[in-house]
Amino acid sequence: GLWFFLAGAASLPAGTIHLSAAGPSPSLLNVLTNEPIVFIADDAGPYAVVSYNWAAGTLYLPHAGSTASVTLAFSGLYNYEDGQGNYGMIWVNIPPTCRITNPTNNAVFTAPASFNFNVDATDTDGDKLMGVDFWLGTTYLDGKIYLPFSVPVSNLGPGTYVLTAIAVDYGEAATTNSITITVRPPTLLLSNARTAGGDFVFDVSGVTAGKSVVLETRSTLAGTT
């Protein structure tokens, strides 16, 4: 499974690059598309940050404490130079898509509920999709790295449940989709009420093998009109 990796994975945060005589820190920054990348001058510089494969032009940081920023709309690797002979790289990633296709949000089942937990996940840029993890509440169900992205869920008792799918790509960007489902108790039908040997007995339908059924009794019955 992928859970050990995905437990710490999330959409990558916007990045900050510090410029100093030692060079850019970090020298390789991972961000998502259209997230701000902030350059900060830690010393007097001056810095003129330029890359030949982004369209933002040159970013000027004339003195210590100067800042400049850029956002990059397309995925890929961007090389830049800080104007002081130091070089760095920015890896820009498009996160994967992730959508639970079955069950539908707010679906209602009758206990014991069984269904296939299906997910549609894709990644559109070059780092590709690593796989999908499946969760029932806080319980890890399984991880899939090949199509179909589907795991069986069976024998759910009455209650409200959150199903979560997490898709992650090889650039460590993750996308989460969650839905809520309800499992209601089964409907029991009582019929053929009768007395037998001094006991009041009846037939019950709708029970499930292996499940306990508790019937409450009263010494008196409410009157009807």
Coordinates of N, CA and C in Angstrom, one line a residue:
G1 N 0.8 -1.2 0.0 CA 0.0 0.0 0.0 C 0.9 1.3 0.0
L2 N 0.2 2.4 -0.1 CA 0.9 3.7 -0.2 C 0.7 4.5 1.1
W3 N 0.0 3.9 2.1 CA -0.4 4.8 3.2 C 0.8 5.4 3.9
F4 N 1.9 4.6 4.0 CA 3.0 5.1 4.8 C 3.6 6.4 4.1
F5 N 3.4 6.5 2.8 CA 3.9 7.7 2.1 C 2.9 8.8 2.1
L6 N 1.6 8.4 1.9 CA 0.6 9.4 1.8 C 0.2 10.0 3.1
A7 N 0.5 9.3 4.2 CA 0.1 9.9 5.5 C 0.8 11.2 5.7
G8 N 1.9 11.4 5.1 CA 2.6 12.7 5.3 C 2.5 13.6 4.0
A9 N 1.8 13.1 3.0 CA 1.8 13.9 1.8 C 0.6 14.9 1.8
A10 N 0.8 16.0 1.2 CA -0.2 17.0 1.0 C 0.2 17.9 -0.1
S11 N -0.7 18.8 -0.5 CA -0.3 19.7 -1.6 C 0.9 20.5 -1.1
L12 N 1.9 20.6 -2.0 CA 3.1 21.3 -1.6 C 2.9 22.7 -1.3
P13 N 3.5 23.3 -0.2 CA 3.3 24.7 0.1 C 4.0 25.6 -0.8
A14 N 3.5 26.9 -0.9 CA 4.2 27.9 -1.6 C 5.6 28.0 -1.1
G15 N 6.5 28.5 -1.9 CA 7.9 28.4 -1.6 C 8.6 29.8 -1.3
T16 N 9.7 29.7 -0.6 CA 10.5 30.9 -0.3 C 12.0 30.5 -0.6
I17 N 12.6 31.4 -1.3 CA 14.0 31.2 -1.7 C 14.9 32.3 -1.1
H18 N 15.8 32.0 -0.3 CA 16.7 33.0 0.3 C 17.9 33.1 -0.6
L19 N 18.3 34.4 -0.9 CA 19.5 34.6 -1.7 C 20.6 35.2 -0.9
S20 N 21.8 34.7 -0.9 CA 22.9 35.2 -0.2 C 24.2 34.9 -1.0
A21 N 25.3 35.2 -0.4 CA 26.6 34.9 -1.1 C 26.8 33.5 -1.3
A22 N 26.2 32.7 -0.4 CA 26.3 31.2 -0.5 C 25.4 30.6 -1.6
G23 N 24.6 31.4 -2.2 CA 23.7 30.9 -3.3 C 22.3 30.7 -2.8
P24 N 21.4 30.4 -3.7 CA 20.0 30.2 -3.3 C 19.8 29.1 -2.3
S25 N 18.9 29.3 -1.4 CA 18.6 28.2 -0.4 C 17.0 28.2 -0.3
P26 N 16.4 27.0 -0.7 CA 17.1 25.8 -1.2 C 17.5 26.0 -2.7
S27 N 18.4 25.1 -3.1 CA 18.8 25.2 -4.5 C 17.8 24.5 -5.4
L28 N 17.0 23.6 -4.9 CA 15.9 23.0 -5.6 C 14.6 23.2 -4.8
L29 N 13.6 23.9 -5.4 CA 12.4 24.2 -4.7 C 11.2 23.4 -5.4
N30 N 10.4 22.8 -4.7 CA 9.2 22.1 -5.2 C 8.0 22.9 -4.9
V31 N 7.2 23.3 -5.9 CA 5.9 24.1 -5.7 C 4.9 23.5 -6.7
L32 N 3.7 24.0 -6.4 CA 2.6 23.7 -7.4 C 2.4 24.8 -8.3
T33 N 1.7 24.6 -9.4 CA 1.4 25.6 -10.4 C 0.6 26.8 -9.7
N34 N 1.0 28.0 -10.1 CA 0.3 29.2 -9.7 C 0.4 29.5 -8.2
E35 N 1.4 28.9 -7.5 CA 1.6 29.3 -6.2 C 2.8 30.3 -6.1
P36 N 2.7 31.3 -5.2 CA 3.8 32.3 -5.2 C 5.1 31.7 -4.8
I37 N 6.2 32.1 -5.5 CA 7.5 31.8 -5.2 C 8.2 33.1 -4.8
V38 N 8.6 33.3 -3.6 CA 9.2 34.5 -3.0 C 10.7 34.4 -2.9
F39 N 11.4 35.4 -3.5 CA 12.8 35.5 -3.3 C 13.1 36.6 -2.3
I40 N 14.0 36.3 -1.4 CA 14.4 37.3 -0.3 C 15.9 37.5 -0.3
A41 N 16.3 38.7 -0.4 CA 17.7 39.0 -0.3 C 18.2 39.1 1.2
D42 N 19.1 38.1 1.5 CA 19.6 38.1 2.9 C 20.8 39.0 3.1
D43 N 21.4 39.5 2.0 CA 22.5 40.4 2.2 C 22.4 41.5 1.1
A44 N 23.3 42.4 1.0 CA 23.2 43.6 0.1 C 23.1 43.2 -1.3
G45 N 23.5 42.1 -1.8 CA 23.4 41.8 -3.2 C 24.2 42.7 -4.1
P46 N 23.6 43.4 -5.0 CA 22.2 43.2 -5.5 C 22.0 42.0 -6.3
Y47 N 20.7 41.6 -6.4 CA 20.4 40.3 -7.2 C 19.5 40.7 -8.3
A48 N 19.7 40.1 -9.4 CA 18.9 40.2 -10.6 C 18.6 38.7 -11.0
V49 N 17.4 38.2 -10.6 CA 17.1 36.8 -10.8 C 16.5 36.7 -12.2
V50 N 17.0 35.8 -13.0 CA 16.5 35.7 -14.3 C 16.5 34.2 -14.7
S51 N 15.5 33.8 -15.4 CA 15.4 32.5 -16.0 C 15.0 32.6 -17.5
Y52 N 15.5 31.8 -18.3 CA 15.2 31.9 -19.7 C 14.0 31.0 -20.1
N53 N 13.4 30.3 -19.1 CA 12.2 29.5 -19.4 C 11.0 29.9 -18.5
W54 N 11.0 31.1 -18.0 CA 9.8 31.7 -17.4 C 9.6 33.0 -18.1
A55 N 8.3 33.5 -18.0 CA 7.9 34.7 -18.8 C 7.9 35.9 -17.9
A56 N 8.4 35.8 -16.7 CA 8.2 36.9 -15.7 C 9.3 38.0 -15.9
G57 N 10.3 37.7 -16.7 CA 11.4 38.7 -16.9 C 12.3 38.6 -15.7
T58 N 13.1 39.7 -15.5 CA 14.1 39.7 -14.4 C 13.5 40.2 -13.1
L59 N 13.8 39.6 -12.0 CA 13.3 40.0 -10.7 C 14.5 40.7 -10.0
Y60 N 14.3 42.0 -9.7 CA 15.4 42.8 -9.1 C 15.3 42.9 -7.6
L61 N 16.3 42.6 -6.9 CA 16.4 42.7 -5.4 C 17.6 43.5 -5.1
P62 N 17.5 44.9 -5.0 CA 18.6 45.8 -4.9 C 19.4 45.8 -3.6
H63 N 18.8 45.4 -2.5 CA 19.5 45.5 -1.2 C 19.0 44.4 -0.3
A64 N 19.7 44.3 0.9 CA 19.2 43.3 1.9 C 17.8 43.6 2.3
G65 N 17.0 42.6 2.4 CA 15.6 42.7 2.8 C 14.7 42.9 1.6
S66 N 15.2 43.1 0.4 CA 14.4 43.2 -0.8 C 13.7 41.8 -1.0
T67 N 12.5 41.9 -1.6 CA 11.8 40.7 -2.0 C 11.2 40.9 -3.4
A68 N 11.0 39.8 -4.0 CA 10.3 39.7 -5.3 C 9.7 38.4 -5.4
S69 N 8.6 38.3 -6.2 CA 7.9 37.0 -6.4 C 7.5 36.7 -7.8
V70 N 7.3 35.5 -8.0 CA 6.8 35.0 -9.4 C 5.9 33.8 -9.2
T71 N 4.9 33.7 -10.0 CA 4.1 32.5 -10.1 C 4.2 31.8 -11.5
L72 N 4.3 30.5 -11.5 CA 4.5 29.8 -12.8 C 3.3 28.9 -13.0
A73 N 2.7 29.1 -14.2 CA 1.4 28.5 -14.5 C 1.6 27.1 -15.2
F74 N 2.8 26.8 -15.6 CA 3.0 25.6 -16.4 C 4.0 24.7 -15.6
S75 N 3.8 23.4 -15.6 CA 4.6 22.5 -14.9 C 6.0 22.3 -15.6
G76 N 6.9 21.9 -14.9 CA 8.3 21.6 -15.5 C 9.4 22.1 -14.6
L77 N 10.6 22.0 -15.1 CA 11.8 22.4 -14.3 C 12.3 23.7 -14.8
Y78 N 12.4 24.7 -13.9 CA 12.8 26.0 -14.3 C 14.2 26.3 -13.7
N79 N 15.2 26.6 -14.5 CA 16.5 27.0 -14.0 C 16.6 28.5 -14.0
Y80 N 17.3 29.0 -12.9 CA 17.4 30.5 -12.8 C 18.8 30.8 -12.3
E81 N 19.2 32.0 -12.5 CA 20.5 32.6 -12.1 C 20.3 33.8 -11.3
D82 N 21.0 34.0 -10.2 CA 20.7 35.1 -9.3 C 21.4 36.4 -9.6
G83 N 22.2 36.5 -10.6 CA 22.9 37.7 -11.0 C 24.3 37.8 -10.2
Q84 N 24.5 36.8 -9.4 CA 25.8 36.8 -8.6 C 26.6 35.5 -9.0
G85 N 26.2 34.9 -10.1 CA 26.9 33.7 -10.5 C 26.4 32.4 -9.9
N86 N 25.3 32.5 -9.1 CA 24.8 31.3 -8.4 C 23.5 30.8 -9.2
Y87 N 23.3 29.5 -9.2 CA 22.2 29.0 -9.9 C 21.3 28.2 -9.0
G88 N 20.0 28.1 -9.4 CA 19.0 27.3 -8.7 C 18.0 26.7 -9.6
M89 N 17.1 25.8 -9.1 CA 16.1 25.2 -9.9 C 14.8 25.2 -9.1
I90 N 13.7 25.3 -9.9 CA 12.4 25.2 -9.3 C 11.6 24.2 -10.1
W91 N 11.1 23.2 -9.4 CA 10.2 22.2 -10.0 C 8.8 22.5 -9.7
V92 N 8.0 22.8 -10.8 CA 6.6 23.2 -10.7 C 5.8 22.0 -11.1
N93 N 4.8 21.7 -10.2 CA 4.0 20.4 -10.4 C 2.6 20.8 -10.5
I94 N 1.9 20.0 -11.3 CA 0.4 20.1 -11.4 C -0.1 18.9 -10.5
P95 N -0.9 19.2 -9.5 CA -1.4 18.1 -8.7 C -2.3 17.1 -9.4
P96 N -2.4 15.9 -9.0 CA -3.4 15.0 -9.7 C -4.8 15.3 -9.4
T97 N -5.7 14.8 -10.2 CA -7.1 14.9 -9.9 C -7.6 13.6 -9.2
C98 N -8.6 13.8 -8.4 CA -9.1 12.6 -7.6 C -10.6 12.8 -7.4
R99 N -11.4 11.8 -7.8 CA -12.8 12.0 -7.6 C -13.4 10.6 -7.3
I100 N -14.2 10.5 -6.2 CA -14.9 9.3 -5.9 C -16.1 9.1 -6.8
T101 N -16.2 8.0 -7.5 CA -17.3 7.8 -8.5 C -18.3 6.9 -7.9
N102 N -18.0 6.1 -6.9 CA -18.9 5.2 -6.3 C -18.5 4.9 -4.9
P103 N -19.3 5.0 -3.9 CA -20.7 5.5 -3.9 C -20.8 7.0 -4.2
T104 N -22.0 7.5 -4.3 CA -22.2 9.0 -4.4 C -22.3 9.6 -3.0
N105 N -22.0 10.9 -3.0 CA -22.1 11.6 -1.7 C -23.5 11.5 -1.2
N106 N -23.6 11.3 0.1 CA -24.9 11.2 0.9 C -25.7 9.9 0.5
A107 N -25.1 8.9 -0.1 CA -25.8 7.7 -0.5 C -26.2 7.0 0.8
V108 N -27.4 6.3 0.7 CA -27.9 5.6 1.9 C -28.0 4.2 1.6
F109 N -27.5 3.3 2.5 CA -27.5 1.9 2.3 C -28.3 1.3 3.5
T110 N -28.7 0.0 3.3 CA -29.3 -0.8 4.4 C -28.2 -1.8 4.9
A111 N -28.1 -1.8 6.2 CA -27.1 -2.8 6.8 C -27.6 -4.2 6.6
P112 N -26.6 -5.1 6.4 CA -25.1 -4.9 6.2 C -24.8 -4.4 4.8
A113 N -24.1 -3.3 4.7 CA -23.8 -2.6 3.4 C -22.6 -3.1 2.8
S114 N -22.6 -3.4 1.5 CA -21.5 -3.8 0.7 C -21.5 -3.1 -0.6
F115 N -20.3 -2.7 -1.1 CA -20.2 -1.9 -2.3 C -18.8 -1.9 -2.7
N116 N -18.6 -1.4 -4.0 CA -17.2 -1.1 -4.5 C -16.9 0.3 -4.3
F117 N -15.8 0.6 -3.7 CA -15.3 2.0 -3.5 C -14.5 2.3 -4.7
N118 N -15.0 3.1 -5.6 CA -14.3 3.4 -6.9 C -13.9 4.9 -7.0
V119 N -12.7 5.0 -7.6 CA -12.1 6.4 -7.7 C -11.6 6.6 -9.1
D120 N -11.8 7.8 -9.6 CA -11.2 8.2 -10.9 C -10.1 9.2 -10.6
A121 N -8.9 8.8 -10.9 CA -7.7 9.7 -10.6 C -6.8 9.7 -11.8
T122 N -6.3 10.9 -12.1 CA -5.3 11.1 -13.2 C -4.3 12.2 -12.9
D123 N -3.2 12.2 -13.6 CA -2.2 13.2 -13.5 C -1.8 13.6 -14.9
T124 N -1.8 15.0 -15.1 CA -1.7 15.5 -16.5 C -0.2 15.9 -16.9
D125 N 0.7 16.0 -15.9 CA 2.0 16.4 -16.3 C 3.0 15.2 -16.2
G126 N 4.3 15.6 -16.4 CA 5.3 14.5 -16.6 C 5.6 13.6 -15.5
D127 N 5.3 14.0 -14.2 CA 5.7 13.2 -13.1 C 4.8 12.0 -12.9
K128 N 3.7 11.9 -13.5 CA 2.8 10.8 -13.5 C 2.2 10.5 -12.1
L129 N 1.1 9.7 -12.2 CA 0.4 9.3 -11.0 C 1.0 8.1 -10.3
M130 N 1.3 8.3 -9.0 CA 1.9 7.2 -8.2 C 0.8 6.2 -7.8
G131 N -0.3 6.6 -7.4 CA -1.4 5.7 -6.9 C -2.4 6.4 -6.1
V132 N -3.4 5.6 -5.6 CA -4.5 6.1 -4.8 C -4.6 5.3 -3.5
D133 N -4.8 6.0 -2.4 CA -5.1 5.3 -1.1 C -6.6 5.5 -0.8
F134 N -7.1 4.5 -0.1 CA -8.5 4.4 0.2 C -8.7 4.3 1.7
W135 N -9.6 5.2 2.3 CA -9.8 5.2 3.7 C -11.3 5.2 4.0
L136 N -11.6 4.5 5.1 CA -12.9 4.4 5.7 C -12.8 5.1 7.1
G137 N -13.2 6.4 7.2 CA -12.9 7.1 8.4 C -11.4 7.2 8.6
T138 N -10.9 6.7 9.8 CA -9.5 6.7 10.0 C -8.9 5.3 9.8
T139 N -9.7 4.4 9.2 CA -9.2 3.1 8.9 C -8.7 3.0 7.5
Y140 N -7.4 2.6 7.3 CA -6.8 2.4 6.0 C -7.3 1.2 5.4
L141 N -7.9 1.3 4.1 CA -8.4 0.1 3.5 C -7.4 -0.6 2.5
D142 N -6.8 0.2 1.7 CA -5.9 -0.3 0.7 C -5.3 0.8 -0.2
G143 N -4.2 0.5 -0.9 CA -3.6 1.4 -1.8 C -3.5 0.7 -3.2
K144 N -3.8 1.4 -4.3 CA -3.8 0.9 -5.6 C -2.9 1.7 -6.5
I145 N -2.0 1.1 -7.2 CA -1.1 1.8 -8.1 C -1.4 1.5 -9.6
Y146 N -2.4 0.6 -9.8 CA -2.8 0.3 -11.2 C -4.3 0.4 -11.3
L147 N -4.8 0.7 -12.5 CA -6.3 0.7 -12.8 C -6.8 -0.8 -12.7
P148 N -8.0 -1.0 -12.2 CA -9.0 0.1 -11.8 C -8.7 0.5 -10.3
F149 N -8.9 1.7 -10.0 CA -8.7 2.2 -8.6 C -10.0 1.9 -7.9
S150 N -10.1 0.7 -7.3 CA -11.3 0.3 -6.7 C -10.9 -0.7 -5.6
V151 N -11.7 -0.6 -4.4 CA -11.5 -1.6 -3.4 C -12.9 -2.0 -2.9
P152 N -13.1 -3.3 -2.5 CA -14.5 -3.7 -2.0 C -14.6 -3.3 -0.5
V153 N -15.8 -2.9 -0.2 CA -16.2 -2.6 1.2 C -17.4 -3.5 1.5
S154 N -17.4 -4.2 2.6 CA -18.4 -5.1 2.9 C -18.8 -5.1 4.4
N155 N -20.1 -5.5 4.6 CA -20.6 -5.8 6.0 C -20.5 -4.6 6.9
L156 N -20.8 -3.4 6.4 CA -20.9 -2.2 7.2 C -22.2 -2.2 8.0
G157 N -22.1 -1.9 9.3 CA -23.2 -1.8 10.1 C -23.8 -0.4 10.1
P158 N -25.0 -0.2 10.8 CA -25.6 1.1 10.8 C -24.7 2.2 11.3
G159 N -24.8 3.3 10.7 CA -23.9 4.5 11.1 C -23.7 5.4 9.9
T160 N -23.0 6.5 10.2 CA -22.5 7.4 9.2 C -21.0 7.3 9.0
Y161 N -20.6 7.2 7.8 CA -19.2 7.0 7.5 C -18.7 8.0 6.5
V162 N -17.4 8.3 6.6 CA -16.7 9.2 5.7 C -15.7 8.3 4.9
L163 N -15.9 8.3 3.5 CA -14.9 7.7 2.6 C -14.0 8.7 2.1
T164 N -12.7 8.4 2.1 CA -11.7 9.3 1.6 C -10.8 8.6 0.6
A165 N -10.5 9.3 -0.5 CA -9.5 8.8 -1.5 C -8.4 9.9 -1.6
I166 N -7.2 9.5 -1.6 CA -6.0 10.4 -1.8 C -5.2 9.9 -3.0
A167 N -5.1 10.8 -4.0 CA -4.2 10.5 -5.2 C -2.9 11.3 -5.0
V168 N -1.8 10.6 -5.3 CA -0.5 11.3 -5.2 C 0.3 11.0 -6.4
D169 N 1.1 12.0 -6.8 CA 1.9 11.8 -8.0 C 3.4 11.7 -7.6
Y170 N 4.3 11.4 -8.5 CA 5.7 11.2 -8.2 C 6.4 12.5 -7.8
G171 N 5.7 13.6 -8.0 CA 6.3 14.9 -7.5 C 5.9 15.2 -6.1
E172 N 5.2 14.2 -5.4 CA 4.8 14.4 -4.0 C 3.6 15.3 -3.8
A173 N 2.9 15.6 -4.9 CA 1.7 16.4 -4.7 C 0.5 15.5 -4.6
A174 N -0.4 15.8 -3.6 CA -1.5 14.9 -3.4 C -2.8 15.7 -3.4
T175 N -3.9 15.0 -3.8 CA -5.2 15.6 -3.9 C -6.2 14.6 -3.2
T176 N -7.1 15.2 -2.3 CA -8.0 14.4 -1.5 C -9.4 14.6 -1.9
N177 N -10.2 13.6 -1.9 CA -11.7 13.7 -2.1 C -12.4 12.9 -1.1
S178 N -13.4 13.4 -0.4 CA -14.1 12.7 0.6 C -15.6 12.8 0.4
I179 N -16.3 11.8 0.8 CA -17.8 11.8 0.7 C -18.3 11.2 2.0
T180 N -19.6 11.4 2.3 CA -20.2 10.8 3.5 C -21.4 9.9 3.0
I181 N -21.5 8.7 3.7 CA -22.6 7.8 3.4 C -23.2 7.4 4.7
T182 N -24.5 7.0 4.6 CA -25.2 6.5 5.8 C -25.7 5.1 5.6
V183 N -25.5 4.3 6.6 CA -26.0 2.9 6.6 C -27.1 2.9 7.7
R184 N -28.3 2.5 7.2 CA -29.4 2.5 8.2 C -29.7 1.1 8.6
P185 N -30.3 0.9 9.7 CA -30.7 -0.5 10.2 C -31.6 -1.2 9.2
P186 N -31.6 -2.5 9.1 CA -32.5 -3.2 8.2 C -33.9 -3.1 8.7
T187 N -34.9 -3.2 7.8 CA -36.3 -3.1 8.2 C -36.8 -4.5 8.5
L188 N -37.3 -4.7 9.7 CA -37.8 -6.0 10.2 C -39.3 -6.1 10.0
L189 N -39.8 -7.2 9.5 CA -41.3 -7.3 9.4 C -41.7 -8.5 10.3
L190 N -42.7 -8.2 11.1 CA -43.3 -9.2 12.1 C -44.6 -9.6 11.5
S191 N -44.8 -10.9 11.5 CA -46.0 -11.5 10.9 C -46.5 -12.8 11.6
N192 N -47.7 -13.2 11.3 CA -48.2 -14.5 11.8 C -48.1 -14.6 13.4
A193 N -48.6 -13.5 14.0 CA -48.6 -13.5 15.5 C -49.6 -14.6 16.0
R194 N -49.2 -15.3 17.0 CA -50.0 -16.4 17.5 C -49.5 -16.8 18.9
T195 N -50.3 -17.6 19.6 CA -49.9 -18.2 20.9 C -49.6 -19.6 20.6
A196 N -48.6 -20.1 21.3 CA -48.1 -21.5 21.2 C -47.6 -21.9 22.6
G197 N -48.3 -22.9 23.2 CA -47.9 -23.3 24.5 C -47.9 -22.3 25.6
G198 N -48.8 -21.3 25.5 CA -48.8 -20.2 26.4 C -47.9 -19.1 26.1
D199 N -47.1 -19.2 25.0 CA -46.2 -18.1 24.6 C -46.8 -17.3 23.5
F200 N -46.4 -16.1 23.4 CA -46.8 -15.2 22.3 C -45.6 -15.3 21.3
V201 N -45.9 -15.8 20.1 CA -44.8 -16.0 19.1 C -45.2 -15.3 17.8
F202 N -44.2 -15.1 16.9 CA -44.5 -14.5 15.6 C -43.3 -14.8 14.7
D203 N -43.5 -14.6 13.4 CA -42.4 -14.8 12.4 C -41.8 -13.4 12.2
V204 N -40.4 -13.4 11.9 CA -39.7 -12.2 11.6 C -39.0 -12.4 10.3
S205 N -39.1 -11.4 9.4 CA -38.3 -11.4 8.1 C -37.4 -10.1 8.1
G206 N -36.3 -10.2 7.3 CA -35.4 -9.0 7.2 C -34.2 -9.1 8.1
V207 N -34.1 -10.2 8.9 CA -32.9 -10.4 9.7 C -31.7 -10.9 8.9
T208 N -30.5 -10.7 9.4 CA -29.3 -11.0 8.7 C -28.6 -12.1 9.5
A209 N -28.2 -13.1 8.8 CA -27.5 -14.2 9.5 C -26.2 -13.7 10.1
G210 N -26.0 -14.1 11.4 CA -24.8 -13.7 12.1 C -25.0 -12.4 12.8
K211 N -26.1 -11.7 12.7 CA -26.4 -10.4 13.4 C -27.4 -10.7 14.5
S212 N -27.2 -10.0 15.6 CA -28.2 -10.1 16.7 C -29.3 -9.1 16.5
V213 N -30.5 -9.5 16.9 CA -31.7 -8.7 16.8 C -32.3 -8.6 18.2
V214 N -32.5 -7.4 18.7 CA -33.1 -7.2 20.0 C -34.5 -6.7 19.9
L215 N -35.5 -7.4 20.5 CA -36.9 -7.0 20.4 C -37.2 -6.5 21.8
E216 N -37.8 -5.3 21.9 CA -38.2 -4.8 23.2 C -39.7 -5.2 23.4
T217 N -40.0 -5.5 24.7 CA -41.4 -5.8 25.0 C -42.0 -4.9 26.0
R218 N -43.3 -4.8 26.0 CA -44.0 -4.0 27.0 C -45.1 -4.8 27.6
S219 N -45.4 -4.6 28.9 CA -46.5 -5.3 29.6 C -47.8 -4.7 29.2
T220 N -47.9 -3.5 28.7 CA -49.1 -2.9 28.3 C -48.9 -2.2 26.9
L221 N -49.9 -2.1 26.1 CA -49.8 -1.5 24.8 C -50.6 -0.2 24.8
A222 N -50.1 0.8 24.1 CA -50.8 2.0 24.0 C -52.1 1.8 23.2
G223 N -53.1 2.4 23.6 CA -54.4 2.3 22.9 C -54.4 3.0 21.6
T224 N -55.2 2.6 20.7 CA -55.3 3.2 19.4 C -56.7 3.8 19.2
T225 N -56.8 4.8 18.4 CA -58.2 5.3 18.1 C -58.4 5.3 16.7

